Amino acid sequence: MCEQTFRLLVPCGHSTPYRIEGAVGATPDVGLLRLQERCWRSTLPPFLNSLVFNFVEIPPYTTVRVQNFFHLGEFFVVSDSMKEFLEARAGCEFDTAQIRTEHPEREQTEQYWAMKIRTRIDCVEPARSFARYPSWSSEPPRPFGEIALDVKLADDVAPYFANKDPKSYYAYPSSGIQRVSMNFSSVPSGVKLFEPMYWPQYLVIEEHFAEELERQCAGGTPGYCFWTLGFDDVSNEFSKTMQALR
């Protein structure tokens, strides 16, 4: 497949109508090392069964918007029917777990699920992909390989975040992204959705499947369930989409 058939898949940059409550676990404190990134889990959160996903009222009309697809960044929260669609059509593997939901008016909804993509493909070309680091820097963009996050992990977080070896986390930058070069020759036929190896902040989706997924999304405003971006001037395109959909 050629590069033009794929897009980056990201959460909508505007707030979406949900609230999560419950006890959460530890994350690597990379800020302590003066690093301008965060770490992303390689698994579903181990504390998922302690969380409650709340649908919320949207002012000023006290409307409750029950979407069937939410992109939370590290994983999706989807209805039972959307789960079946993704498993049948995405061509990738998922980790799935039931997630508890609450409706403010106690209405019954479908069972909802957390879904995290397990299919990871080594397709980013770090020497030919560039970002400003930090994102506000006036210096020329630098290759991903020079500014990747590479940290050792403590025992309590390593099982959930390690992606380079059992005790290490490695990731390309998430902000200030300029041109990203991808080699899609390693993408198996039929895979329409996956996570790029060492770039968990972004997903990759086949463009026609993105359109199909958009048509399946219900309960929300069209264009606000997720966004897709090209591979040129990524961060600037995200900002322009934010402004266009205000």
Short mmCIF file of C-alpha atoms in Angstrom, two decimals:
data_model
loop_
_atom_site.label_atom_id
_atom_site.label_comp_id
_atom_site.label_asym_id
_atom_site.label_seq_id
_atom_site.Cartn_x
_atom_site.Cartn_y
_atom_site.Cartn_z
CA MET A 1 0.00 0.00 0.00
CA CYS A 2 1.28 3.50 -0.71
CA GLU A 3 1.56 6.29 1.84
CA GLN A 4 -1.36 8.21 0.37
CA THR A 5 -3.81 5.56 1.53
CA PHE A 6 -3.06 6.18 5.21
CA ARG A 7 -3.75 9.00 7.65
CA LEU A 8 -2.86 9.74 11.25
CA LEU A 9 -5.73 9.17 13.68
CA VAL A 10 -5.91 11.44 16.74
CA PRO A 11 -8.53 12.35 19.36
CA CYS A 12 -10.64 15.41 18.68
CA GLY A 13 -8.77 18.40 20.09
CA HIS A 14 -11.93 19.85 21.60
CA SER A 15 -13.43 18.53 24.82
CA THR A 16 -15.81 15.60 24.46
CA PRO A 17 -18.80 14.97 26.73
CA TYR A 18 -17.73 12.43 29.34
CA ARG A 19 -16.30 12.29 32.84
CA ILE A 20 -14.24 9.48 34.38
CA GLU A 21 -14.22 8.79 38.11
CA GLY A 22 -12.26 6.31 40.19
CA ALA A 23 -8.86 5.46 41.56
CA VAL A 24 -5.94 5.71 39.14
CA GLY A 25 -2.44 4.27 39.23
CA ALA A 26 1.14 5.48 38.90
CA THR A 27 2.80 6.88 35.77
CA PRO A 28 6.50 7.52 35.09
CA ASP A 29 7.51 10.98 36.34
CA VAL A 30 9.54 12.02 33.32
CA GLY A 31 8.99 15.66 34.30
CA LEU A 32 11.38 15.03 37.18
CA LEU A 33 14.04 14.40 34.53
CA ARG A 34 13.17 17.72 32.87
CA LEU A 35 11.78 15.94 29.83
CA GLN A 36 8.96 17.59 27.90
CA GLU A 37 6.96 14.46 27.17
CA ARG A 38 4.73 11.90 28.88
CA CYS A 39 4.75 8.13 28.73
CA TRP A 40 1.91 6.15 27.16
CA ARG A 41 0.87 2.72 28.37
CA SER A 42 1.47 -0.36 26.28
CA THR A 43 -1.53 -2.03 27.96
CA LEU A 44 -4.98 -1.09 29.10
CA PRO A 45 -4.82 0.58 32.54
CA PRO A 46 -4.55 -2.11 35.24
CA PHE A 47 -7.02 -0.11 37.35
CA LEU A 48 -9.69 -0.04 34.65
CA ASN A 49 -12.16 -2.03 36.77
CA SER A 50 -12.13 0.76 39.37
CA LEU A 51 -13.16 3.44 36.89
CA VAL A 52 -16.64 4.66 36.00
CA PHE A 53 -17.17 6.29 32.61
CA ASN A 54 -19.94 8.90 33.01
CA PHE A 55 -22.03 10.29 30.19
CA VAL A 56 -22.72 13.93 31.04
CA GLU A 57 -25.30 16.59 30.34
CA ILE A 58 -24.31 19.21 27.79
CA PRO A 59 -25.32 22.78 28.71
CA PRO A 60 -27.35 24.81 28.12
CA TYR A 61 -29.97 22.25 27.00
CA THR A 62 -29.20 19.50 29.58
CA THR A 63 -28.88 17.08 26.66
CA VAL A 64 -27.09 13.83 27.37
CA ARG A 65 -24.99 12.81 24.41
CA VAL A 66 -24.37 9.06 24.41
CA GLN A 67 -21.75 8.53 21.73
CA ASN A 68 -20.81 5.06 20.58
CA PHE A 69 -17.12 5.94 20.06
CA PHE A 70 -14.75 7.93 22.25
CA HIS A 71 -11.04 8.28 21.45
CA LEU A 72 -9.30 8.80 24.79
CA GLY A 73 -5.77 8.76 23.40
CA GLU A 74 -4.38 5.61 24.99
CA PHE A 75 -7.51 3.62 24.20
CA PHE A 76 -11.04 3.83 22.83
CA VAL A 77 -14.28 3.58 24.80
CA VAL A 78 -16.95 2.10 22.54
CA SER A 79 -20.41 0.59 22.60
CA ASP A 80 -20.96 -3.11 22.13
CA SER A 81 -22.03 -2.69 18.50
CA MET A 82 -19.03 -0.45 17.71
CA LYS A 83 -16.73 -3.05 19.29
CA GLU A 84 -18.14 -5.67 16.93
CA PHE A 85 -17.62 -3.33 13.95
CA LEU A 86 -13.98 -2.60 14.86
CA GLU A 87 -13.14 -6.24 15.49
CA ALA A 88 -14.68 -7.23 12.15
CA ARG A 89 -13.34 -4.42 9.97
CA ALA A 90 -10.14 -2.87 11.39
CA GLY A 91 -7.85 -5.78 10.57
CA CYS A 92 -5.86 -5.36 13.79
CA GLU A 93 -5.76 -6.96 17.24
CA PHE A 94 -7.20 -5.33 20.34
CA ASP A 95 -6.98 -5.67 24.08
CA THR A 96 -10.55 -5.31 25.34
CA ALA A 97 -12.18 -5.03 28.74
CA GLN A 98 -15.65 -4.12 29.92
CA ILE A 99 -15.95 -0.63 31.34
CA ARG A 100 -18.64 0.55 33.73
CA THR A 101 -20.79 3.42 32.55
CA GLU A 102 -23.35 5.67 34.22
CA HIS A 103 -26.04 7.79 32.61
CA PRO A 104 -27.09 10.94 34.56
CA GLU A 105 -30.75 10.00 34.10
CA ARG A 106 -30.11 6.32 34.88
CA GLU A 107 -31.08 5.26 31.38
CA GLN A 108 -29.88 1.88 30.20
CA THR A 109 -27.28 1.80 27.44
CA GLU A 110 -25.39 -0.91 25.63
CA GLN A 111 -22.44 -2.51 27.35
CA TYR A 112 -19.36 -0.35 26.78
CA TRP A 113 -15.81 -1.52 26.29
CA ALA A 114 -12.28 -0.18 26.52
CA MET A 115 -10.31 -1.16 23.42
CA LYS A 116 -6.58 -0.70 22.95
CA ILE A 117 -4.81 -1.51 19.70
CA ARG A 118 -2.24 -4.28 20.07
CA THR A 119 -1.00 -4.26 16.48
CA ARG A 120 2.24 -2.26 16.41
CA ILE A 121 4.23 -1.84 13.22
CA ASP A 122 7.76 -0.45 12.90
CA CYS A 123 7.17 2.01 10.05
CA VAL A 124 8.38 5.44 11.26
CA GLU A 125 11.65 6.47 9.62
CA PRO A 126 13.30 8.44 12.45
CA ALA A 127 16.14 9.91 10.40
CA ARG A 128 13.65 11.35 7.88
CA SER A 129 11.00 12.54 10.37
CA PHE A 130 11.37 15.92 12.06
CA ALA A 131 10.03 17.91 15.01
CA ARG A 132 10.86 21.10 16.85
CA TYR A 133 12.08 20.33 20.36
CA PRO A 134 10.75 21.86 22.45
CA SER A 135 7.75 22.67 20.29
CA TRP A 136 8.20 26.44 20.74
CA SER A 137 11.88 26.36 19.76
CA SER A 138 13.05 28.70 17.00
CA GLU A 139 15.82 26.26 16.13
CA PRO A 140 15.50 24.13 12.97
CA PRO A 141 13.51 20.90 13.36
CA ARG A 142 15.55 17.89 14.43
CA PRO A 143 15.25 14.23 13.39
CA PHE A 144 13.09 12.01 15.61
CA GLY A 145 16.07 9.81 16.38
CA GLU A 146 17.92 12.69 18.05
CA ILE A 147 15.08 13.77 20.34
CA ALA A 148 13.33 10.52 21.21
CA LEU A 149 12.37 9.92 24.84
CA ASP A 150 14.44 7.07 26.30
CA VAL A 151 13.98 6.33 30.01
CA LYS A 152 14.48 3.49 32.45
CA LEU A 153 11.35 2.49 34.35
CA ALA A 154 10.78 1.62 37.99
CA ASP A 155 9.43 -1.84 38.81
CA ASP A 156 5.91 -0.61 39.64
CA VAL A 157 5.30 0.92 36.20
CA ALA A 158 7.52 -1.12 33.88
CA PRO A 159 4.94 -3.89 33.16
CA TYR A 160 2.50 -1.32 31.79
CA PHE A 161 4.76 1.16 30.00
CA ALA A 162 7.86 -0.70 28.82
CA ASN A 163 8.10 -0.98 25.04
CA LYS A 164 11.82 -1.20 24.21
CA ASP A 165 12.85 -3.89 26.67
CA PRO A 166 11.27 -5.07 29.96
CA LYS A 167 12.53 -1.99 31.84
CA SER A 168 12.70 0.76 29.19
CA TYR A 169 10.35 3.17 27.47
CA TYR A 170 11.27 4.73 24.11
CA ALA A 171 9.14 7.11 22.05
CA TYR A 172 9.44 9.70 19.33
CA PRO A 173 8.21 13.26 20.12
CA SER A 174 4.51 14.09 20.32
CA SER A 175 4.52 17.86 19.69
CA GLY A 176 6.12 20.30 17.29
CA ILE A 177 5.79 17.63 14.62
CA GLN A 178 6.80 18.62 11.11
CA ARG A 179 7.21 16.08 8.32
CA VAL A 180 6.85 12.39 9.27
CA SER A 181 8.26 9.80 6.89
CA MET A 182 6.60 6.40 6.99
CA ASN A 183 7.58 3.14 5.31
CA PHE A 184 4.35 1.24 4.88
CA SER A 185 5.87 -1.74 3.07
CA SER A 186 5.77 -3.72 6.34
CA VAL A 187 2.03 -3.21 6.85
CA PRO A 188 0.31 -6.57 6.25
CA SER A 189 -2.49 -6.67 3.73
CA GLY A 190 -5.86 -6.07 5.38
CA VAL A 191 -4.51 -4.07 8.36
CA LYS A 192 -6.46 -0.82 8.39
CA LEU A 193 -5.65 0.48 11.87
CA PHE A 194 -2.47 0.19 13.91
CA GLU A 195 -0.05 1.91 16.28
CA PRO A 196 3.34 2.93 14.88
CA MET A 197 6.19 1.35 16.84
CA TYR A 198 7.72 3.85 19.30
CA TRP A 199 5.12 6.51 18.45
CA PRO A 200 2.13 5.61 20.65
CA GLN A 201 0.80 9.17 20.72
CA TYR A 202 -0.54 8.68 17.20
CA LEU A 203 -2.41 5.91 15.43
CA VAL A 204 -2.44 5.20 11.70
CA ILE A 205 -5.66 4.46 9.83
CA GLU A 206 -6.37 3.58 6.21
CA GLU A 207 -8.21 6.57 4.76
CA HIS A 208 -11.25 4.70 3.37
CA PHE A 209 -11.64 2.87 6.66
CA ALA A 210 -11.50 6.24 8.44
CA GLU A 211 -14.48 7.33 6.35
CA GLU A 212 -16.26 4.08 7.16
CA LEU A 213 -15.57 4.54 10.88
CA GLU A 214 -16.88 8.11 10.72
CA ARG A 215 -20.15 6.83 9.24
CA GLN A 216 -20.48 4.29 12.06
CA CYS A 217 -20.06 6.94 14.78
CA ALA A 218 -23.34 7.95 16.36
CA GLY A 219 -24.57 10.11 19.22
CA GLY A 220 -22.10 12.93 18.69
CA THR A 221 -21.47 15.81 16.34
CA PRO A 222 -19.95 14.77 12.98
CA GLY A 223 -16.28 15.69 12.85
CA TYR A 224 -15.81 15.68 16.61
CA CYS A 225 -15.40 11.95 17.40
CA PHE A 226 -11.85 11.85 16.03
CA TRP A 227 -9.65 13.66 13.55
CA THR A 228 -7.35 12.43 10.80
CA LEU A 229 -4.20 14.26 9.73
CA GLY A 230 -1.67 14.00 6.93
CA PHE A 231 2.05 13.36 7.42
CA ASP A 232 3.28 16.84 6.44
CA ASP A 233 3.37 19.62 9.05
CA VAL A 234 1.37 17.49 11.49
CA SER A 235 1.18 19.82 14.51
CA ASN A 236 0.25 22.81 12.35
CA GLU A 237 -2.52 20.83 10.65
CA PHE A 238 -3.86 19.86 14.07
CA SER A 239 -3.94 23.53 15.12
CA LYS A 240 -5.70 24.54 11.90
CA THR A 241 -8.32 21.82 12.47
CA MET A 242 -8.85 23.15 16.00
CA GLN A 243 -9.54 26.61 14.64
CA ALA A 244 -11.76 25.43 11.80
CA LEU A 245 -13.99 23.41 14.15
CA ARG A 246 -14.34 25.92 16.97
#
